[in-house]
Tab-separated table of C-alpha atoms and ligand atoms in Angstrom:
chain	number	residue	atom	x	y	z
A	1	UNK	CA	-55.471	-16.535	13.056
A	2	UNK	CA	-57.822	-13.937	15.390
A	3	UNK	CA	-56.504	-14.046	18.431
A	4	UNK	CA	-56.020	-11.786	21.628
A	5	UNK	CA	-52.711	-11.160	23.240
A	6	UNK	CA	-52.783	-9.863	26.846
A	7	UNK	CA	-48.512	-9.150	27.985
A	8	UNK	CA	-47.629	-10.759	31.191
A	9	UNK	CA	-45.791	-9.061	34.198
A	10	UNK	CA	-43.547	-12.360	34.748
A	11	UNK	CA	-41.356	-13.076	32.380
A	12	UNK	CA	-40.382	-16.245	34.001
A	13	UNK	CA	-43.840	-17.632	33.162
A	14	UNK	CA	-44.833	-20.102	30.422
A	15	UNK	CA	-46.836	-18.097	27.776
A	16	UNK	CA	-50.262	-19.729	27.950
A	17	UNK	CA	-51.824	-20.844	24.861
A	18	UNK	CA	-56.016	-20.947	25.495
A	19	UNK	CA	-57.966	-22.644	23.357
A	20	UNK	CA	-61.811	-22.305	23.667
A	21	UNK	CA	-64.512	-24.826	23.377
A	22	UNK	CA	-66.875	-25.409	20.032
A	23	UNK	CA	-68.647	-21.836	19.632
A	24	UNK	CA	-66.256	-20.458	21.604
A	25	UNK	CA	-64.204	-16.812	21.224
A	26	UNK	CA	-60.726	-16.263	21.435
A	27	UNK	CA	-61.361	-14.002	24.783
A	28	UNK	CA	-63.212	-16.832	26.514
A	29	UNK	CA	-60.119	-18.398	28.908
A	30	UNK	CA	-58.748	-14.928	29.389
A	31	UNK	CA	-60.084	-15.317	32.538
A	32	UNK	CA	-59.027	-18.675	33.213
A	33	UNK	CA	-55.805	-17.966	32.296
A	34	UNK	CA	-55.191	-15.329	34.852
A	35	UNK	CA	-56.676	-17.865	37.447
A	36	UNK	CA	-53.737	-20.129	36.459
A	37	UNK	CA	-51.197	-18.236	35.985
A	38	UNK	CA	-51.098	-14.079	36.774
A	39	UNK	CA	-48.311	-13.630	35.427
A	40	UNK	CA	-47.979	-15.288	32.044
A	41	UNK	CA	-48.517	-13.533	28.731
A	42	UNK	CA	-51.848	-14.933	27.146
A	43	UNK	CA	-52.078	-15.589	23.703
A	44	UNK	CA	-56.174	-16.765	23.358
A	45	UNK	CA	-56.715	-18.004	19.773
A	46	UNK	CA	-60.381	-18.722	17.490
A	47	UNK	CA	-60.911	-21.678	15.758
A	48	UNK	CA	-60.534	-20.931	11.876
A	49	UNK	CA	-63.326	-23.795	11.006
A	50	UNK	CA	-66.753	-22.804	11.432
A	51	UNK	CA	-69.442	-25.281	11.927
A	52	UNK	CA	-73.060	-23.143	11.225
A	53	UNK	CA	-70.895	-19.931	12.820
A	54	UNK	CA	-69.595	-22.010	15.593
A	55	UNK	CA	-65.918	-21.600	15.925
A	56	UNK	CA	-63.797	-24.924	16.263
A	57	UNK	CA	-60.450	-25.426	15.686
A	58	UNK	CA	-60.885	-28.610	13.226
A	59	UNK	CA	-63.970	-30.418	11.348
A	60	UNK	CA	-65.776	-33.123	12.596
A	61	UNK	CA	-67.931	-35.477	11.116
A	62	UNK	CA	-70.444	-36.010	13.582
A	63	UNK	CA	-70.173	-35.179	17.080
A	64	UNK	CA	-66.891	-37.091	18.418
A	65	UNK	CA	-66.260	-38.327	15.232
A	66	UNK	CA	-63.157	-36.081	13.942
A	67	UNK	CA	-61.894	-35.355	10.224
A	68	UNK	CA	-58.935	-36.796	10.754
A	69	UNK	CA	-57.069	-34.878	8.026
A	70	UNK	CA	-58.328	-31.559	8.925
A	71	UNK	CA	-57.304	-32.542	12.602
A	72	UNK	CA	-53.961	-32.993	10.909
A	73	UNK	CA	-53.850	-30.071	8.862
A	74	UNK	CA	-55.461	-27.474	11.638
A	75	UNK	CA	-52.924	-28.820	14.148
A	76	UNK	CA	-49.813	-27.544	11.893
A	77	UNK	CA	-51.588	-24.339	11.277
A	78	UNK	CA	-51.755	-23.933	14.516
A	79	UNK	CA	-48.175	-24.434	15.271
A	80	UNK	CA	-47.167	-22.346	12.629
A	81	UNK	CA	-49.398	-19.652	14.045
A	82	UNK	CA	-47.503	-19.658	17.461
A	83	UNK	CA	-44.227	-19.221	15.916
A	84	UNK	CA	-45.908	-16.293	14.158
A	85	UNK	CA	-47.037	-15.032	17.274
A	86	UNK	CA	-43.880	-15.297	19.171
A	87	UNK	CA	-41.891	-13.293	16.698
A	88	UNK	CA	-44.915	-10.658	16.835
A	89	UNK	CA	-45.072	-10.351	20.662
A	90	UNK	CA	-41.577	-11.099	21.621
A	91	UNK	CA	-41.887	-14.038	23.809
A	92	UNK	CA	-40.102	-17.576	23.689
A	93	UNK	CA	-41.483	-20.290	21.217
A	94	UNK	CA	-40.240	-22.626	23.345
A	95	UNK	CA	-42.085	-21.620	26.418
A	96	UNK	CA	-45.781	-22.304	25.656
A	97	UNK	CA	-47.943	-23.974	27.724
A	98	UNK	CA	-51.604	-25.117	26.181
A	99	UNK	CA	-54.632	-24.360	28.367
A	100	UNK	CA	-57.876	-25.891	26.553
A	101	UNK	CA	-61.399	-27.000	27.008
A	102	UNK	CA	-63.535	-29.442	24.991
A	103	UNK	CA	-62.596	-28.839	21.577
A	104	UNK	CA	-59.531	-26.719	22.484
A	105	UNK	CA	-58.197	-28.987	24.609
A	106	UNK	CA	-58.443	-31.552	22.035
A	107	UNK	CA	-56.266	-29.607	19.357
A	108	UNK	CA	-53.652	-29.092	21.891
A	109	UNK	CA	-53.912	-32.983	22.953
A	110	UNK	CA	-53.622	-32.949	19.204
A	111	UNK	CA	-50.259	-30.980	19.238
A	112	UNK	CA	-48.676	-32.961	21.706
A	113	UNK	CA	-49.936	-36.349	19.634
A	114	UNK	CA	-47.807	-34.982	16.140
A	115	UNK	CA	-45.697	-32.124	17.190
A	116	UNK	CA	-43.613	-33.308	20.566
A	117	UNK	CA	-41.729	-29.675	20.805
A	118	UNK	CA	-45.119	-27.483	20.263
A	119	UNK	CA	-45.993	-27.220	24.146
A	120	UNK	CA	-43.944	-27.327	27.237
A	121	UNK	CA	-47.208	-28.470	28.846
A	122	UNK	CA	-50.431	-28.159	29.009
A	123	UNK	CA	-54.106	-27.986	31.010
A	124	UNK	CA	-56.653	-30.420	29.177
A	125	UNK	CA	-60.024	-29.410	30.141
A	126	UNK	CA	-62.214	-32.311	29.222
A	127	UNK	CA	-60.284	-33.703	26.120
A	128	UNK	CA	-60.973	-36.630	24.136
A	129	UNK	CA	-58.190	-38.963	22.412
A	130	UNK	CA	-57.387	-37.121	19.033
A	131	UNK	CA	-56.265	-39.733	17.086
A	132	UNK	CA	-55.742	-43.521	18.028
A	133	UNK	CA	-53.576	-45.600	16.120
A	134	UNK	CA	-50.744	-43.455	15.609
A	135	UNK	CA	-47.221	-43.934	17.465
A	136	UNK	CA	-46.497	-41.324	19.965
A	137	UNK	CA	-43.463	-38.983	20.224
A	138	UNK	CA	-41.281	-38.962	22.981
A	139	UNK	CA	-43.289	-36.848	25.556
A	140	UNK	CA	-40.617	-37.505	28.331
A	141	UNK	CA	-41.113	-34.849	31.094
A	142	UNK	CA	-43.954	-33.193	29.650
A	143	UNK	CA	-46.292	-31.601	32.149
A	144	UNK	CA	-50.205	-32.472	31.859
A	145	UNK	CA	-53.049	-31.717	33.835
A	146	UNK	CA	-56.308	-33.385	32.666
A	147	UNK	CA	-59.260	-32.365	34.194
A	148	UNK	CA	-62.535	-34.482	33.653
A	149	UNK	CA	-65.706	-35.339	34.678
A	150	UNK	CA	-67.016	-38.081	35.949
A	151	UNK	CA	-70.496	-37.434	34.427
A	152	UNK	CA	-69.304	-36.069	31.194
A	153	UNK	CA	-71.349	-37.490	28.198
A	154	UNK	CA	-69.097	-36.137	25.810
A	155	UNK	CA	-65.551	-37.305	27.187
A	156	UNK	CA	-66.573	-40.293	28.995
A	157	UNK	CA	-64.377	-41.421	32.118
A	158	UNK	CA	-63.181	-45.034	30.084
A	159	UNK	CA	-61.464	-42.192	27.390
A	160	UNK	CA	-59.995	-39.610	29.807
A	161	UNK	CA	-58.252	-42.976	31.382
A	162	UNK	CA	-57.257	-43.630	28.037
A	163	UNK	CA	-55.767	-40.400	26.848
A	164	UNK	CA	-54.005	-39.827	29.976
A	165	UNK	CA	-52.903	-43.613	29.791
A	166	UNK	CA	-51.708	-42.904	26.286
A	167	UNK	CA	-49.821	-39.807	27.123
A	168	UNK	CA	-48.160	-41.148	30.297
A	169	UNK	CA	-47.021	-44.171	28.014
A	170	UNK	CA	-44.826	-41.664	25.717
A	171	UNK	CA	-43.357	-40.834	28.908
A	172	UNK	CA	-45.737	-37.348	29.913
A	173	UNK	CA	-45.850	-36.318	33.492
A	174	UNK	CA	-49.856	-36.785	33.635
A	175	UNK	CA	-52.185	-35.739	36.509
A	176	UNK	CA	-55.418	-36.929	36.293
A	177	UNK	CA	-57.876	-34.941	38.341
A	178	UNK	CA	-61.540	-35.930	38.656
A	179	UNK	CA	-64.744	-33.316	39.194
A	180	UNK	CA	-68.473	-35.440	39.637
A	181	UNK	CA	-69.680	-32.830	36.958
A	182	UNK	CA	-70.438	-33.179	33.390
A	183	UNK	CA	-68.963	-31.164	30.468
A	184	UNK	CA	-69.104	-28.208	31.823
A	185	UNK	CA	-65.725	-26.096	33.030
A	186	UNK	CA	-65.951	-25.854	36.664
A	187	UNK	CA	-64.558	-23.268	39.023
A	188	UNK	CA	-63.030	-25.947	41.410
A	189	UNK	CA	-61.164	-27.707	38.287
A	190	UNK	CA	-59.856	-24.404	37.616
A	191	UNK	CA	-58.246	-24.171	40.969
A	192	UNK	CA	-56.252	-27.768	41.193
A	193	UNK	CA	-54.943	-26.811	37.552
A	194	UNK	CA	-53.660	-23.110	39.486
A	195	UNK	CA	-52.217	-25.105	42.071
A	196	UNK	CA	-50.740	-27.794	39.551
A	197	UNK	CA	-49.312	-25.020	37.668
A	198	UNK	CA	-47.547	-23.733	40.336
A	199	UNK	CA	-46.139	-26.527	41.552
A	200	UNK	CA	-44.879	-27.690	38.160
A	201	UNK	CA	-43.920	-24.013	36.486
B	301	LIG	C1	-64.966	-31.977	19.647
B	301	LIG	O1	-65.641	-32.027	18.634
B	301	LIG	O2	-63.832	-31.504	19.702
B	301	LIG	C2	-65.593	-32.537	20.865
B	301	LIG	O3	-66.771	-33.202	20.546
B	301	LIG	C3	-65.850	-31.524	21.889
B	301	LIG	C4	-66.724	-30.419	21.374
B	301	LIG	O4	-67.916	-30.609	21.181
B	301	LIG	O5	-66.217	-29.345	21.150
């Protein structure tokens, strides 16, 4: 997949995994990424769908209506790419932490949903619920920060409750944080997931 690797100074930190929004680049969350963590290796990925030269990291079928096999199939892809990555760059497979927004965050929600070992943890900015009607892996311990808004016509409040209730249900350490915004990434979102992360990393 394209991606971007940027080598961290502390090799105690998780290697964070950012995932960009619809249209997005695999440099966007560089940035973001320092904010949360300085000293973490970053490994920014693109989509590989492309919706009219948007970059995405699975079809949809309309807009919050997902292809659930693609979902399926981009979401093992994925996975497989990290491994990849790992070997390449020399850091632990098992120490990868998800940071995402919009559509990014919903692949990694989408990891976590099929693939329990994929992420230590992970930042969900402004995720939907993947899938529903599939049972849950065991999530026990598993670090998640959601951040959401509540003005957000895309992820409305009702389904960030829902996500996080899902994911606390398989047993996922969830925090919940609230911004009045709408779908947009906000600075001040940015800095409760920093101070999450370093309370919980
Ligand atoms: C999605 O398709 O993943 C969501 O609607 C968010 C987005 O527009 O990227």
């Amino acid at each position: 997949m394209i991606h971007h690797f940027e080598k961290g100074t502390d090799p105690a930190s998780p290697t964070l995994l950012l995932l960009h929004g619809t249209g997005g680049s695999e440099r966007d969350l560089a940035g973001v990424g320092r904010m949360i963590s300085g000293g973490s290796n970053l490994l920014g990925v693109r989509g590989n769908v492309s919706e009219n030269g948007m970059a995405r990291f699975f079809r949809r079928l309309a807009e919050g209506v997902f292809d659930e096999e693609d979902l399926v199939f981009r979401t093992r892809e994925l996975n497989e790419f990290i491994a990849e990555a790992a070997e390449r760059y020399g850091f632990d497979r098992s120490r990868v932490a998800a940071v995402g927004y919009s559509n990014g965050a919903n692949i990694a929600a989408s990891l976590l949903f099929h693939l329990p070992d994929s992420l230590q943890g992970a930042v969900l900015f402004h995720p939907m619920v993947p899938r529903r009607g599939i049972p849950l892996p065991d999530l026990s311990g598993t670090p998640i920060f959601i951040g959401a808004g509540r003005n957000d016509p895309l992820c409305p409040p009702a389904e960030s409750e829902e996500l996080a209730e899902l994911l606390a249900g398989a047993g996922a350490d969830v925090r919940l944080h609230w911004e009045n915004n709408g779908h947009q990434l906000s600075r001040s979102e940015v800095l409760q997931a920093a101070s999450w992360f370093r309370e919980t990393f």
